[in-house]
Short mmCIF file of C-alpha atoms in Angstrom, two decimals:
data_model
loop_
_atom_site.label_atom_id
_atom_site.label_comp_id
_atom_site.label_asym_id
_atom_site.label_seq_id
_atom_site.Cartn_x
_atom_site.Cartn_y
_atom_site.Cartn_z
CA UNK U 1 -64.02 8.08 80.19
CA UNK U 2 -61.42 9.00 77.23
CA UNK U 3 -63.17 10.18 73.85
CA UNK U 4 -62.43 8.33 70.89
CA UNK U 5 -61.89 11.08 68.25
CA UNK U 6 -61.87 10.29 64.58
CA UNK U 7 -62.75 11.36 61.17
CA UNK U 8 -62.43 14.70 60.07
CA UNK U 9 -62.58 17.78 62.46
CA UNK U 10 -62.85 20.91 60.92
CA UNK U 11 -60.69 24.08 62.51
CA UNK U 12 -63.60 26.37 62.04
CA UNK U 13 -63.01 29.96 61.54
CA UNK U 14 -64.34 32.57 64.31
CA UNK U 15 -66.52 34.69 62.60
CA UNK U 16 -66.59 38.47 63.25
CA UNK U 17 -68.61 41.03 62.44
CA UNK U 18 -67.29 44.65 60.68
CA UNK U 19 -66.26 45.81 64.18
CA UNK U 20 -64.54 42.79 65.13
CA UNK U 21 -67.11 41.52 67.48
CA UNK U 22 -68.46 37.86 67.59
CA UNK U 23 -70.95 36.95 64.91
CA UNK U 24 -73.06 34.29 66.25
CA UNK U 25 -75.46 34.03 63.55
CA UNK U 26 -72.39 33.20 61.31
CA UNK U 27 -71.23 30.60 64.09
CA UNK U 28 -74.66 28.90 63.56
CA UNK U 29 -74.47 28.81 60.01
CA UNK U 30 -70.83 27.52 59.50
CA UNK U 31 -71.44 24.92 62.22
CA UNK U 32 -74.53 23.72 60.49
CA UNK U 33 -72.43 23.60 57.09
CA UNK U 34 -69.58 21.51 58.62
CA UNK U 35 -71.68 18.96 60.67
CA UNK U 36 -74.01 18.71 57.82
CA UNK U 37 -70.99 18.07 55.61
CA UNK U 38 -70.01 15.21 57.65
CA UNK U 39 -67.66 16.68 60.44
CA UNK U 40 -66.97 14.42 63.44
CA UNK U 41 -66.17 17.48 65.46
CA UNK U 42 -65.27 20.88 65.44
CA UNK U 43 -62.32 22.61 66.64
CA UNK U 44 -62.54 26.09 67.74
CA UNK U 45 -59.57 28.84 68.28
CA UNK U 46 -57.19 27.06 66.51
CA UNK U 47 -55.04 28.96 63.59
CA UNK U 48 -57.90 29.35 61.48
CA UNK U 49 -59.96 30.32 64.42
CA UNK U 50 -57.46 32.85 65.39
CA UNK U 51 -57.44 31.67 68.87
CA UNK U 52 -53.93 33.15 70.00
CA UNK U 53 -54.73 36.80 68.51
CA UNK U 54 -58.65 37.15 69.90
CA UNK U 55 -59.83 39.55 72.39
CA UNK U 56 -60.41 37.23 75.58
CA UNK U 57 -64.17 38.11 75.58
CA UNK U 58 -64.41 37.51 72.00
CA UNK U 59 -63.02 34.26 72.19
CA UNK U 60 -65.42 32.85 74.88
CA UNK U 61 -68.41 34.50 73.13
CA UNK U 62 -67.36 32.43 70.00
CA UNK U 63 -66.73 29.26 71.95
CA UNK U 64 -69.80 29.39 73.68
CA UNK U 65 -71.65 29.97 70.34
CA UNK U 66 -70.11 26.90 69.04
CA UNK U 67 -70.91 24.84 71.98
CA UNK U 68 -74.53 25.69 71.49
CA UNK U 69 -74.62 25.40 68.07
CA UNK U 70 -73.69 21.74 67.80
CA UNK U 71 -75.59 20.99 70.81
CA UNK U 72 -73.52 17.69 71.44
CA UNK U 73 -74.11 16.40 68.25
CA UNK U 74 -70.24 16.29 67.79
CA UNK U 75 -67.46 16.97 70.27
CA UNK U 76 -66.29 20.72 70.51
CA UNK U 77 -62.22 21.00 70.74
CA UNK U 78 -60.77 24.45 71.97
CA UNK U 79 -57.49 25.47 71.16
CA UNK U 80 -55.05 26.71 73.75
CA UNK U 81 -52.44 28.92 72.13
CA UNK U 82 -50.72 31.20 74.76
CA UNK U 83 -47.25 32.58 75.44
CA UNK U 84 -47.07 31.27 78.85
CA UNK U 85 -48.37 28.33 80.97
CA UNK U 86 -50.21 30.88 83.40
CA UNK U 87 -52.04 32.14 80.62
CA UNK U 88 -52.92 28.58 79.55
CA UNK U 89 -54.08 27.21 82.61
CA UNK U 90 -56.42 30.34 82.70
CA UNK U 91 -57.73 29.42 79.25
CA UNK U 92 -58.22 25.64 80.10
CA UNK U 93 -60.34 26.60 82.85
CA UNK U 94 -62.32 28.79 80.97
CA UNK U 95 -63.04 26.60 77.89
CA UNK U 96 -63.97 23.90 80.52
CA UNK U 97 -66.49 26.14 81.98
CA UNK U 98 -67.62 27.32 78.22
CA UNK U 99 -68.71 23.43 77.81
CA UNK U 100 -66.18 22.39 75.53
CA UNK U 101 -65.33 18.50 75.57
CA UNK U 102 -61.62 18.65 74.55
CA UNK U 103 -58.29 21.04 74.93
CA UNK U 104 -55.95 21.09 72.07
CA UNK U 105 -52.57 22.27 73.56
CA UNK U 106 -49.95 24.07 71.58
CA UNK U 107 -46.41 24.56 73.05
CA UNK U 108 -45.75 27.89 74.81
CA UNK U 109 -45.05 30.91 72.17
CA UNK U 110 -42.49 33.27 73.65
CA UNK U 111 -39.65 32.22 75.74
CA UNK U 112 -37.08 30.00 73.92
CA UNK U 113 -36.31 27.79 76.50
CA UNK U 114 -35.15 24.09 76.39
CA UNK U 115 -38.04 23.04 74.35
CA UNK U 116 -38.56 19.44 75.56
CA UNK U 117 -39.04 20.31 79.17
CA UNK U 118 -40.69 23.40 78.65
CA UNK U 119 -43.48 21.46 76.73
CA UNK U 120 -43.71 18.77 79.31
CA UNK U 121 -44.22 21.25 82.15
CA UNK U 122 -46.71 23.09 80.10
CA UNK U 123 -48.85 20.27 79.00
CA UNK U 124 -48.46 18.92 82.81
CA UNK U 125 -49.76 22.03 84.37
CA UNK U 126 -52.86 22.27 82.15
CA UNK U 127 -53.84 18.63 82.61
CA UNK U 128 -53.57 19.13 86.40
CA UNK U 129 -56.04 22.45 86.00
CA UNK U 130 -58.77 20.56 84.19
CA UNK U 131 -60.65 17.48 83.98
CA UNK U 132 -60.88 17.58 80.21
CA UNK U 133 -59.09 15.47 77.93
CA UNK U 134 -55.92 17.03 75.91
CA UNK U 135 -54.93 16.66 72.38
CA UNK U 136 -51.14 17.79 72.09
CA UNK U 137 -50.56 20.19 68.79
CA UNK U 138 -47.63 20.35 67.00
CA UNK U 139 -47.53 23.58 64.96
CA UNK U 140 -43.69 24.53 65.27
CA UNK U 141 -43.70 27.56 62.45
CA UNK U 142 -46.24 29.46 64.72
CA UNK U 143 -45.23 28.53 68.32
CA UNK U 144 -41.39 28.33 67.49
CA UNK U 145 -41.60 25.26 69.96
CA UNK U 146 -41.48 21.81 67.96
CA UNK U 147 -42.88 19.16 70.03
CA UNK U 148 -40.40 16.39 69.76
CA UNK U 149 -40.82 12.65 69.80
CA UNK U 150 -39.02 12.71 73.12
CA UNK U 151 -41.43 15.20 74.59
CA UNK U 152 -44.55 13.48 72.87
CA UNK U 153 -43.52 10.27 74.76
CA UNK U 154 -43.20 12.22 78.04
CA UNK U 155 -46.65 13.68 77.82
CA UNK U 156 -48.11 10.63 76.67
CA UNK U 157 -47.87 9.38 79.99
CA UNK U 158 -50.25 11.65 81.37
CA UNK U 159 -53.39 10.11 81.41
CA UNK U 160 -55.53 13.41 80.21
CA UNK U 161 -53.35 13.09 76.97
CA UNK U 162 -55.40 11.24 74.17
CA UNK U 163 -54.16 12.41 70.61
CA UNK U 164 -51.75 14.42 68.58
CA UNK U 165 -52.54 16.78 66.12
CA UNK U 166 -49.32 17.42 63.99
CA UNK U 167 -49.38 20.45 61.51
CA UNK U 168 -45.73 20.92 60.74
CA UNK U 169 -46.67 20.18 57.03
CA UNK U 170 -43.23 18.09 56.88
CA UNK U 171 -43.80 14.16 56.23
CA UNK U 172 -40.65 13.18 58.03
CA UNK U 173 -41.63 15.30 61.44
CA UNK U 174 -45.10 13.97 61.02
CA UNK U 175 -43.79 10.43 60.53
CA UNK U 176 -41.52 10.42 63.75
CA UNK U 177 -44.25 11.93 65.87
CA UNK U 178 -47.00 9.41 64.64
CA UNK U 179 -44.75 6.63 65.35
CA UNK U 180 -44.13 7.92 68.76
CA UNK U 181 -47.99 8.76 69.13
CA UNK U 182 -48.94 5.24 68.04
CA UNK U 183 -46.60 3.50 70.18
CA UNK U 184 -47.89 5.42 73.42
CA UNK U 185 -51.44 4.58 72.63
CA UNK U 186 -52.39 8.26 71.30
CA UNK U 187 -54.69 8.78 68.21
CA UNK U 188 -53.25 10.74 65.30
CA UNK U 189 -54.52 13.34 63.33
CA UNK U 190 -53.01 15.49 60.40
CA UNK U 191 -53.42 19.11 60.11
CA UNK U 192 -51.66 19.81 56.81
CA UNK U 193 -54.19 19.52 53.74
CA UNK U 194 -51.80 18.41 51.19
CA UNK U 195 -50.80 15.06 53.19
CA UNK U 196 -54.09 13.84 54.35
CA UNK U 197 -54.47 10.80 52.07
CA UNK U 198 -50.99 9.78 52.56
CA UNK U 199 -51.31 10.04 56.47
CA UNK U 200 -54.60 8.11 56.43
CA UNK U 201 -52.72 5.12 54.38
CA UNK U 202 -50.07 4.99 57.05
CA UNK U 203 -52.41 4.77 59.76
CA UNK U 204 -53.77 8.23 60.92
CA UNK U 205 -57.20 8.22 62.80
CA UNK U 206 -58.35 11.53 61.00
CA UNK U 207 -57.59 14.78 59.98
CA UNK U 208 -58.13 18.44 60.78
CA UNK U 209 -58.27 20.50 57.46
CA UNK U 210 -58.82 24.22 57.25
CA UNK U 211 -60.27 23.95 53.91
CA UNK U 212 -63.18 21.86 55.24
CA UNK U 213 -64.46 25.05 56.28
CA UNK U 214 -65.26 25.72 52.53
CA UNK U 215 -66.05 22.10 51.38
CA UNK U 216 -66.75 19.83 54.20
CA UNK U 217 -68.39 16.99 52.55
CA UNK U 218 -65.06 16.89 50.48
CA UNK U 219 -62.79 16.60 53.07
CA UNK U 220 -65.03 14.18 54.94
CA UNK U 221 -65.36 12.02 51.99
CA UNK U 222 -62.01 12.02 51.79
CA UNK U 223 -61.13 10.69 55.09
CA UNK U 224 -63.89 8.14 54.96
CA UNK U 225 -62.20 6.91 52.13
CA UNK U 226 -58.66 6.89 53.67
CA UNK U 227 -59.94 5.31 56.76
CA UNK U 228 -61.79 2.41 54.63
CA UNK U 229 -58.31 1.82 52.97
CA UNK U 230 -59.57 2.73 49.44
CA UNK U 231 -56.28 4.68 48.38
CA UNK U 232 -57.44 5.11 44.80
CA UNK U 233 -60.61 6.98 45.79
CA UNK U 234 -58.57 9.01 48.59
CA UNK U 235 -56.00 9.85 45.80
CA UNK U 236 -58.61 11.33 43.50
CA UNK U 237 -60.27 13.15 46.48
CA UNK U 238 -57.29 14.64 47.76
CA UNK U 239 -56.41 15.82 44.26
CA UNK U 240 -59.85 17.55 44.11
CA UNK U 241 -59.28 18.88 47.69
CA UNK U 242 -55.73 20.37 46.54
CA UNK U 243 -57.71 22.12 43.72
CA UNK U 244 -60.02 23.85 46.03
CA UNK U 245 -56.89 24.58 48.33
CA UNK U 246 -55.55 26.77 45.22
CA UNK U 247 -57.64 29.77 46.82
CA UNK U 248 -55.04 30.03 49.80
CA UNK U 249 -52.75 31.66 47.08
CA UNK U 250 -55.41 34.68 46.80
CA UNK U 251 -53.50 36.44 49.27
CA UNK U 252 -52.80 35.77 53.08
CA UNK U 253 -54.32 32.31 53.45
CA UNK U 254 -56.74 33.18 56.48
CA UNK U 255 -57.99 36.06 54.51
CA UNK U 256 -58.48 34.02 51.52
CA UNK U 257 -60.52 31.45 53.61
CA UNK U 258 -62.55 33.75 54.97
CA UNK U 259 -63.27 35.68 51.71
CA UNK U 260 -64.38 32.07 50.21
CA UNK U 261 -66.87 31.88 53.19
CA UNK U 262 -68.24 35.07 52.62
CA UNK U 263 -68.55 34.32 48.75
CA UNK U 264 -70.72 31.19 50.19
CA UNK U 265 -72.59 33.66 52.12
CA UNK U 266 -71.84 31.54 55.38
CA UNK U 267 -69.50 34.27 57.54
CA UNK U 268 -68.12 37.70 56.50
CA UNK U 269 -64.63 38.21 55.49
CA UNK U 270 -63.28 40.00 58.53
CA UNK U 271 -60.25 38.80 60.28
CA UNK U 272 -57.81 40.29 62.58
CA UNK U 273 -57.01 43.82 61.99
CA UNK U 274 -53.22 42.85 61.37
CA UNK U 275 -54.07 40.61 58.70
CA UNK U 276 -54.24 42.20 55.23
CA UNK U 277 -57.65 41.42 53.35
CA UNK U 278 -57.46 40.62 49.70
CA UNK U 279 -57.42 43.10 47.00
CA UNK U 280 -59.48 42.89 43.89
CA UNK U 281 -57.15 40.43 41.93
CA UNK U 282 -57.08 38.16 45.12
CA UNK U 283 -60.91 37.93 45.65
CA UNK U 284 -61.29 37.45 41.63
CA UNK U 285 -58.93 34.36 42.27
CA UNK U 286 -61.11 33.23 45.27
CA UNK U 287 -64.18 33.30 43.00
CA UNK U 288 -62.26 31.85 40.30
CA UNK U 289 -61.51 28.57 42.28
CA UNK U 290 -65.13 28.46 43.67
CA UNK U 291 -66.56 28.52 40.20
CA UNK U 292 -64.27 25.83 38.82
CA UNK U 293 -65.03 23.64 42.00
CA UNK U 294 -68.94 24.04 41.42
CA UNK U 295 -69.48 25.93 44.45
CA UNK U 296 -70.60 29.26 43.04
CA UNK U 297 -72.05 29.87 39.63
CA UNK U 298 -69.98 31.88 36.85
CA UNK U 299 -70.18 35.33 36.55
CA UNK U 300 -73.10 36.54 34.06
#
């Protein structure tokens, strides 16, 4: 049976120890934080979850930890971001064995071949390798392979494909893909925080905002207001969410996000070794944003 996904599904970070190993205790705390805040699912191993860059054993351990932590209370979605279809098929089977409920499939990331047919072959092969439903994930600034309306229409005919997650951050791109998705019976999720209220007003089924790691309650309230058609409340909540998103400007966005979670005592700040940690000014800015949002107290 195809799941009915809707609401606010945070792309959770992958908590790591200082030695870059899985921090399962932090997984439990973050899962409780977002589910308690109103998340209707959790999405592991996306961009926020560093899925395309983690060591395979670390990715598997974190995925299993999230599956265990939510214990069936909400669906667990797992990202597949690989350079090749062969690696993606392997990852799909591993995710299924780990107990996830839905796979979120990005375009292949390395060879710049003819985009549409490559995407169709890629999604088809993954669908044939697993019994799990699939969400098609457009994030062209990272994959360098845009999923076009033509490709989406073709893969929508695959029975396993149930939804679109669109994270280009470009309204025209989103609109074209969302229209195609709705016309083919797929659900639609907005991945760009700044476009959540606008997308819900135009018929989106939900959102997948990274900032919900920090403020799940605010993000969930925004999505609920948008789905209920309360555009005035949604606009106000969008402005409040945008204010919290200012913490991304403190340095590299993922380092900023993990540093904010560390300030809240939920996870540590460790990210991939290639990602620059925040400097003193950046950390001060994260603290300022969290203080203004009422999430931590003002310094004495």
